[in-house]
Amino acid sequence: MKKITVRTKAAKKLRAGYPLLVAEDLNSPFLEDDFAQFFDEKGQALGTGYLSKQNKGVGWLLDSSSVKIDHHFYVEKFVNARALRANFYQDELTNAFRLFNGEGDGLGGLTIDFYNGFAVFSWYNQFIYSQKKAIVKAFQVVFPDIKGAYEKLRFSEAALESQHIFGQEAAEPLLVMENGVTYATYLNEGLMTGIFLDQKNVRGALAGGLSTGKTLLNMFSYTGAFSVAAAFGGSSQTTSVDLAKRSLDKTREQFLVNGIEPESQKIYVMDVFGYFNYAKKKELTYDMIVLDPPSFARNGKKTFSVAKNYGDLVKEAVEILENNGTLIASTNAANVSDKKFRQMIEEALKNKGVKFTVFQEEKLPADFHIADSFPEGNYLKVLFIKIKK
Ligand code: SAH
């Protein structure tokens, strides 16, 4: 195991249980991915982990002792993760949720999701992927009931995005249930499956009746999951807008698997800003509008980023929202804090001269278990806002 010295400031962070290492924490760049024992500049041991570049950071602290990261270590993490989610296994209305949430369950760089009997592994760096054999073996000891598994390779050096790894192959689509609503998923189509499991609570609120009797506009709708939840919960009509051509068939399918006639709903393959203009021209208004954009997006020459442009979305939405309507403002952008997100929205609403009340707020659901020492792991931000014009 490599011995790695970290700078004084970083040592303080690691001692407090903060699990992520960034390049500035190290005195010199590391040359190869490996397990590591971390020390402060006085030679005091800080714990065990590994170094490997990923989207965020260059490595993870896994344990504050000098424990060996082996089969027993992985088994223990999986046993704890399973116990934490006991009530999710007993929920008869939900069979899709996160089984294992990376650093929140003590192993940064790996997440595992449960889809109606199947598991989907996401590997976030090359080194954790090199430990796949040992990790999957330990997983199968703790989860012998999993029928089959797939993996997503979410690091830049990866040669492929998605493949089957063991057991049975899942049906296509694989139907999963969440709060009584059915969703069609595809476990082996690129990095995405058709549903973002982190939005469970928002879909749950819609399916549970928040939009009963109301019209709902779902912007950046992807496979229309929010629209389907709203229609299931009694929304009078949903409108889904997404730029991607695939979203049309995928959204129709989500309605069909719930016994909802897709023709009774509206689905547009369109740029959201184009749709705002269209709606204004046609004088269309909505009781509820969901805004859930990707952190960054490009459409031709135009770029959109949550950090810079979320306020523009809010302003546009206000124009076509009914008086006393509800805006559901959501983002998963990790580079935008809860505080900044709220500020951007409040500024846009004040600029529009409307009165508003935030009446509900959602963060990640409980199956996305977060380490107390790493609150930024809770990247999801959703505000439900009532707007008076
Ligand atoms: N809200 C969805 C997830 C959105 S994923 C859900 O909860 O299921 C982001 C989506 O935004 C993608 O499907 C992408 O095609 C779409 N998108 C990106 N830029 C867009 C734009 N300018 N107009 C409309 N859709 C866009």
Coordinates of C-alpha atoms and ligand atoms in Angstrom, one line a residue:
M1 CA 0.0 0.0 0.0
K2 CA 1.3 3.5 -0.9
K3 CA 2.1 5.9 1.9
I4 CA 0.8 9.4 1.0
T5 CA 1.4 12.6 3.0
V6 CA -1.4 15.2 2.9
R7 CA -1.1 18.9 3.7
T8 CA -2.0 20.2 7.1
K9 CA -5.4 21.6 6.1
A10 CA -6.4 18.4 4.4
A11 CA -5.3 16.3 7.4
K12 CA -7.7 18.4 9.5
K13 CA -10.5 17.6 7.1
L14 CA -9.8 13.9 7.0
R15 CA -9.6 13.7 10.8
A16 CA -13.1 15.2 11.0
G17 CA -14.3 12.3 8.7
Y18 CA -14.4 14.2 5.4
P19 CA -13.9 11.5 2.9
L20 CA -12.9 13.2 -0.4
L21 CA -9.4 14.1 -1.4
V22 CA -8.7 16.8 -4.0
A23 CA -5.5 17.5 -5.9
E24 CA -4.5 20.5 -3.6
D25 CA -4.5 18.1 -0.6
L26 CA -1.4 16.3 -1.8
N27 CA 2.1 17.6 -1.7
S28 CA 2.9 16.1 -5.1
P29 CA 0.8 14.6 -7.8
F30 CA 0.4 10.8 -7.4
L31 CA 1.7 8.7 -10.3
E32 CA -0.6 5.7 -10.2
D33 CA -4.0 4.7 -8.9
D34 CA -3.6 2.5 -5.8
F35 CA -4.8 1.9 -2.3
A36 CA -3.1 4.4 0.1
Q37 CA -2.4 5.0 3.7
F38 CA -2.7 8.7 4.4
F39 CA -0.4 10.6 6.9
D40 CA -0.2 14.2 8.0
E41 CA 3.0 16.2 7.6
K42 CA 4.2 15.1 11.1
G43 CA 3.8 11.4 10.1
Q44 CA 0.7 10.8 12.1
A45 CA -1.6 8.2 10.4
L46 CA -5.0 9.4 9.1
G47 CA -6.4 6.3 7.7
T48 CA -6.8 4.1 4.6
G49 CA -8.3 4.8 1.2
Y50 CA -7.3 5.0 -2.4
L51 CA -6.2 7.5 -5.0
S52 CA -7.8 7.7 -8.5
K53 CA -9.0 10.7 -10.5
Q54 CA -12.8 11.0 -10.9
N55 CA -15.3 13.8 -11.8
K56 CA -14.9 15.2 -8.3
G57 CA -11.6 14.8 -6.5
V58 CA -8.6 12.5 -6.8
G59 CA -9.4 9.9 -4.1
W60 CA -11.4 8.7 -1.1
L61 CA -10.6 8.0 2.5
L62 CA -12.4 4.8 3.4
D63 CA -11.5 4.2 7.0
S64 CA -9.8 6.1 9.8
S65 CA -7.7 3.0 10.8
S66 CA -5.1 1.1 8.9
V67 CA -7.7 -1.7 8.0
K68 CA -7.1 -3.7 4.9
I69 CA -9.6 -3.0 2.1
D70 CA -10.5 -6.6 1.2
H71 CA -13.5 -9.0 1.0
H72 CA -14.4 -8.5 4.7
F73 CA -14.3 -4.7 4.4
Y74 CA -16.7 -4.8 1.4
V75 CA -19.0 -7.4 3.0
E76 CA -19.3 -5.2 6.1
K77 CA -20.2 -2.1 4.0
F78 CA -22.8 -4.0 2.1
V79 CA -24.3 -5.5 5.3
N80 CA -24.6 -2.1 6.9
A81 CA -26.1 -0.6 3.7
R82 CA -28.7 -3.4 3.5
A83 CA -29.7 -3.0 7.1
L84 CA -30.1 0.8 6.7
R85 CA -32.7 0.2 3.9
A86 CA -34.7 -2.5 5.7
N87 CA -38.0 -0.5 5.3
F88 CA -37.4 -0.1 1.5
Y89 CA -37.4 -3.8 1.0
Q90 CA -40.7 -4.1 2.8
D91 CA -42.4 -1.3 0.9
E92 CA -44.9 -3.1 -1.4
L93 CA -45.4 0.0 -3.6
T94 CA -41.8 0.6 -4.4
N95 CA -39.2 -1.8 -5.9
A96 CA -36.7 0.6 -7.3
F97 CA -34.3 2.4 -5.0
R98 CA -30.6 3.0 -4.2
L99 CA -29.0 0.1 -2.4
F100 CA -25.6 1.6 -1.9
N101 CA -24.6 5.3 -2.0
G102 CA -20.9 5.6 -2.4
E103 CA -19.2 7.6 0.4
G104 CA -22.6 7.8 2.2
D105 CA -22.2 4.0 2.7
G106 CA -18.5 4.1 3.4
L107 CA -17.1 3.4 -0.1
G108 CA -16.6 6.5 -2.3
G109 CA -16.6 5.9 -6.0
L110 CA -19.3 3.2 -6.3
T111 CA -23.1 3.4 -6.2
I112 CA -25.6 0.5 -6.7
D113 CA -29.2 0.8 -7.6
F114 CA -32.0 -1.8 -7.2
Y115 CA -34.5 -2.2 -10.1
N116 CA -37.1 -4.8 -9.4
G117 CA -34.8 -7.7 -8.6
F118 CA -31.8 -6.4 -10.6
A119 CA -28.8 -4.4 -9.6
V120 CA -27.1 -1.6 -11.5
F121 CA -23.5 -0.8 -10.4
S122 CA -22.0 2.7 -11.3
W123 CA -18.2 2.9 -11.1
Y124 CA -16.9 6.5 -10.9
N125 CA -13.2 6.0 -11.3
Q126 CA -10.7 3.5 -12.8
F127 CA -9.3 2.3 -9.5
I128 CA -12.5 1.3 -7.9
Y129 CA -13.4 -0.4 -11.2
S130 CA -10.1 -2.4 -11.0
Q131 CA -11.5 -3.9 -7.7
K132 CA -14.7 -5.0 -9.4
K133 CA -14.1 -8.8 -9.0
A134 CA -13.7 -8.6 -5.2
I135 CA -16.5 -6.0 -4.8
V136 CA -19.0 -8.0 -6.9
K137 CA -18.2 -11.2 -5.0
A138 CA -18.8 -9.5 -1.7
F139 CA -22.0 -8.0 -3.0
Q140 CA -23.3 -11.4 -4.0
V141 CA -22.6 -12.8 -0.5
V142 CA -24.8 -10.1 1.0
F143 CA -27.4 -9.9 -1.7
P144 CA -27.8 -13.5 -2.9
D145 CA -31.4 -12.7 -4.0
I146 CA -30.3 -10.3 -6.8
K147 CA -31.4 -12.0 -10.1
G148 CA -28.8 -10.2 -12.3
A149 CA -26.7 -7.1 -12.6
Y150 CA -25.5 -4.5 -15.0
E151 CA -22.8 -1.8 -14.7
K152 CA -22.3 1.8 -15.8
L153 CA -18.7 3.0 -16.3
R154 CA -18.7 6.7 -15.3
F155 CA -15.0 7.7 -15.8
S156 CA -13.2 9.2 -18.7
E157 CA -10.9 6.3 -19.5
A158 CA -13.7 3.8 -19.8
A159 CA -14.0 1.9 -23.0
L160 CA -17.7 1.4 -22.8
E161 CA -20.7 2.9 -20.9
S162 CA -22.9 -0.1 -20.0
Q163 CA -22.9 -3.9 -19.9
H164 CA -24.4 -6.9 -18.3
I165 CA -22.2 -8.4 -15.5
F166 CA -23.9 -11.5 -14.0
G167 CA -27.0 -13.5 -13.6
Q168 CA -30.2 -13.2 -15.7
E169 CA -30.7 -10.5 -18.3
A170 CA -33.5 -8.0 -17.4
A171 CA -36.6 -7.6 -19.6
E172 CA -36.6 -4.6 -22.0
P173 CA -38.3 -2.7 -20.8
L174 CA -38.0 -3.8 -17.2
L175 CA -41.1 -2.5 -15.3
V176 CA -40.4 -1.1 -11.9
M177 CA -42.7 0.4 -9.3
E178 CA -42.3 3.5 -7.2
N179 CA -45.1 4.7 -4.9
G180 CA -47.5 2.6 -6.9
V181 CA -46.6 4.1 -10.2
T182 CA -45.0 1.9 -12.9
Y183 CA -42.0 3.0 -14.8
A184 CA -40.4 1.4 -17.9
T185 CA -36.7 1.1 -17.5
Y186 CA -33.8 -0.1 -19.8
L187 CA -30.9 -1.3 -17.7
N188 CA -28.4 -1.6 -20.6
E189 CA -28.9 1.5 -22.7
G190 CA -26.0 3.9 -22.2
L191 CA -25.6 5.6 -18.8
M192 CA -29.2 6.3 -18.1
T193 CA -32.0 3.9 -17.4
G194 CA -35.2 5.9 -18.0
I195 CA -35.7 7.1 -14.4
F196 CA -33.6 9.1 -12.0
L197 CA -34.1 7.4 -8.7
D198 CA -33.0 10.5 -6.7
Q199 CA -36.3 12.3 -7.6
K200 CA -38.5 9.7 -5.8
N201 CA -39.9 12.2 -3.3
V202 CA -41.0 14.7 -5.9
R203 CA -42.7 12.0 -8.0
G204 CA -44.2 10.7 -4.8
A205 CA -45.7 14.2 -4.0
L206 CA -47.2 14.4 -7.5
A207 CA -48.5 10.8 -7.5
G208 CA -49.9 11.4 -4.0
G209 CA -52.2 14.2 -5.2
L210 CA -50.3 17.5 -5.3
S211 CA -51.4 18.0 -8.9
T212 CA -55.0 16.5 -8.7
G213 CA -57.3 18.4 -11.0
K214 CA -54.4 20.7 -12.2
T215 CA -52.6 21.2 -15.4
L216 CA -48.8 20.5 -15.3
L217 CA -46.0 21.5 -17.6
N218 CA -42.9 19.4 -17.2
M219 CA -39.8 21.1 -18.7
F220 CA -36.7 19.0 -19.5
S221 CA -39.0 16.0 -19.2
Y222 CA -36.7 13.2 -20.4
T223 CA -38.9 10.1 -20.3
G224 CA -41.8 12.1 -18.7
A225 CA -41.5 10.5 -15.2
F226 CA -42.9 13.6 -13.5
S227 CA -45.7 13.8 -16.0
V228 CA -46.7 10.2 -15.4
A229 CA -46.6 10.6 -11.7
A230 CA -48.8 13.7 -12.0
A231 CA -51.3 11.9 -14.3
F232 CA -51.4 9.0 -11.9
G233 CA -52.2 11.5 -9.1
G234 CA -55.1 12.9 -11.0
S235 CA -53.6 15.9 -12.9
S236 CA -56.2 17.1 -15.5
Q237 CA -53.5 17.2 -18.2
T238 CA -49.8 17.0 -18.4
T239 CA -47.5 18.6 -21.0
S240 CA -43.9 17.2 -21.4
V241 CA -41.2 19.2 -23.2
D242 CA -37.7 17.8 -24.1
L243 CA -35.3 18.4 -26.9
A244 CA -34.2 14.8 -27.4
K245 CA -36.1 12.9 -30.1
R246 CA -36.1 9.7 -28.0
S247 CA -38.2 11.4 -25.4
L248 CA -41.4 11.2 -27.4
D249 CA -41.5 7.3 -27.6
K250 CA -40.1 6.9 -24.1
T251 CA -42.8 9.2 -22.6
R252 CA -45.6 7.6 -24.5
E253 CA -44.4 4.2 -23.2
Q254 CA -44.4 5.5 -19.6
F255 CA -48.1 6.5 -19.9
L256 CA -49.0 3.2 -21.6
V257 CA -47.5 1.0 -18.9
N258 CA -49.7 2.8 -16.4
G259 CA -52.8 2.4 -18.5
I260 CA -53.0 6.1 -19.4
E261 CA -53.7 6.9 -23.0
P262 CA -50.7 8.9 -24.3
E263 CA -53.0 10.8 -26.7
S264 CA -54.8 12.3 -23.7
Q265 CA -51.5 14.1 -22.8
K266 CA -49.2 16.6 -24.6
I267 CA -45.7 15.7 -25.5
Y268 CA -43.4 18.1 -27.4
V269 CA -39.9 17.5 -28.8
M270 CA -38.7 21.0 -28.5
D271 CA -36.2 23.4 -26.8
V272 CA -37.7 24.7 -23.6
F273 CA -37.1 28.3 -24.5
G274 CA -38.8 27.7 -27.8
Y275 CA -41.7 26.2 -25.9
F276 CA -42.0 29.2 -23.6
N277 CA -42.4 31.4 -26.7
Y278 CA -44.9 29.1 -28.3
A279 CA -47.0 29.0 -25.1
K280 CA -47.0 32.8 -24.7
K281 CA -48.0 33.2 -28.4
K282 CA -50.8 30.6 -27.9
E283 CA -51.7 32.1 -24.5
L284 CA -51.3 28.7 -22.8
T285 CA -51.1 28.7 -19.0
Y286 CA -50.4 26.0 -16.4
D287 CA -51.3 25.4 -12.8
M288 CA -48.0 23.8 -12.1
I289 CA -44.6 24.0 -13.8
V290 CA -41.7 21.7 -13.1
L291 CA -38.2 23.0 -14.0
D292 CA -35.5 20.2 -13.8
P293 CA -32.8 21.0 -16.3
P294 CA -29.4 19.3 -16.7
S295 CA -26.5 21.1 -15.0
F296 CA -25.2 22.1 -18.4
A297 CA -26.8 21.8 -21.8
R298 CA -26.0 22.9 -25.3
N299 CA -28.5 23.4 -28.1
G300 CA -26.7 24.4 -31.3
K301 CA -24.7 27.5 -30.4
K302 CA -26.7 28.2 -27.2
T303 CA -25.4 26.9 -23.9
F304 CA -27.4 26.7 -20.7
S305 CA -26.0 26.3 -17.2
V306 CA -27.9 26.1 -13.9
A307 CA -25.3 28.3 -12.2
K308 CA -25.8 31.1 -14.7
N309 CA -29.2 30.8 -16.3
Y310 CA -31.6 29.2 -13.8
G311 CA -33.2 32.6 -13.1
D312 CA -34.1 33.0 -16.8
L313 CA -36.0 29.7 -16.6
V314 CA -37.9 30.9 -13.6
K315 CA -38.8 34.2 -15.2
E316 CA -40.1 32.5 -18.3
A317 CA -42.1 30.0 -16.2
V318 CA -43.8 32.8 -14.2
E319 CA -45.2 34.3 -17.4
I320 CA -47.2 31.2 -18.3
L321 CA -48.1 30.1 -14.7
E322 CA -51.6 30.7 -13.5
N323 CA -52.2 33.0 -10.6
N324 CA -51.7 30.9 -7.3
G325 CA -49.9 28.4 -9.4
T326 CA -47.0 26.2 -8.2
L327 CA -43.5 26.2 -9.5
I328 CA -41.4 23.1 -8.7
A329 CA -37.8 24.3 -9.1
S330 CA -35.3 21.5 -9.1
T331 CA -31.6 21.0 -9.8
N332 CA -28.9 18.4 -9.3
A333 CA -26.1 20.8 -10.0
A334 CA -23.4 20.0 -7.5
N335 CA -21.6 23.3 -8.1
V336 CA -24.7 25.3 -6.9
S337 CA -25.2 25.4 -3.2
D338 CA -28.7 25.3 -1.6
K339 CA -28.3 28.9 -0.7
K340 CA -27.2 30.1 -4.1
F341 CA -30.1 28.1 -5.7
R342 CA -32.6 29.8 -3.5
Q343 CA -31.1 33.2 -4.1
M344 CA -31.2 32.8 -7.9
I345 CA -34.9 31.8 -7.7
E346 CA -35.9 34.6 -5.2
E347 CA -34.1 37.2 -7.3
A348 CA -35.9 36.1 -10.5
L349 CA -39.3 36.1 -8.7
K350 CA -38.7 39.6 -7.2
N351 CA -37.6 40.8 -10.6
K352 CA -41.0 39.6 -11.9
G353 CA -42.8 41.4 -9.0
V354 CA -44.7 38.4 -7.8
K355 CA -45.4 37.3 -4.2
F356 CA -44.2 33.8 -3.4
T357 CA -44.1 31.2 -0.6
V358 CA -41.8 28.1 -0.5
F359 CA -44.2 25.5 0.9
Q360 CA -42.1 22.3 0.5
E361 CA -38.5 21.4 0.0
E362 CA -36.9 18.2 -1.0
K363 CA -33.4 16.9 -0.8
L364 CA -32.2 13.4 -1.6
P365 CA -34.5 10.6 -0.4
A366 CA -33.4 8.4 2.5
D367 CA -32.1 5.5 0.3
F368 CA -29.4 8.0 -1.0
H369 CA -27.7 7.8 2.4
I370 CA -25.5 10.8 3.2
A371 CA -22.4 10.9 5.5
D372 CA -22.8 13.6 8.1
S373 CA -19.2 14.6 7.5
F374 CA -20.0 15.1 3.7
P375 CA -23.2 17.2 3.4
E376 CA -22.4 18.2 -0.1
G377 CA -23.1 14.6 -1.1
N378 CA -26.8 15.8 -0.8
Y379 CA -26.6 17.5 -4.2
L380 CA -30.4 17.5 -5.0
K381 CA -32.3 20.7 -4.4
V382 CA -36.0 21.0 -5.0
L383 CA -38.3 23.9 -3.9
F384 CA -42.1 23.9 -4.3
I385 CA -43.2 27.5 -4.6
K386 CA -46.7 29.0 -4.6
I387 CA -46.8 32.1 -6.7
K388 CA -49.3 35.0 -6.4
K389 CA -49.4 37.4 -9.3
Ligands
SAH1 N1 -36.6 15.9 -15.3 C1 -36.2 14.6 -15.8 C2 -34.7 14.5 -16.0 C3 -34.2 15.5 -16.9 S1 -32.7 15.0 -17.7 C4 -36.7 13.5 -14.8 O1 -36.8 13.8 -13.6 O2 -36.9 12.4 -15.3 C5 -32.3 16.4 -18.7 C6 -33.1 16.4 -20.0 O3 -33.0 17.7 -20.5 C7 -32.6 15.5 -21.1 O4 -33.6 14.6 -21.4 C8 -32.3 16.5 -22.2 O5 -32.6 15.9 -23.5 C9 -33.1 17.7 -21.9 N2 -32.7 19.0 -22.4 C10 -31.4 19.5 -22.4 N3 -31.5 20.7 -22.9 C11 -32.7 21.0 -23.3 C12 -33.4 22.1 -23.9 N4 -32.7 23.2 -24.2 N5 -34.7 22.1 -24.1 C13 -35.4 20.9 -23.7 N6 -34.8 19.9 -23.2 C14 -33.5 19.9 -23.0

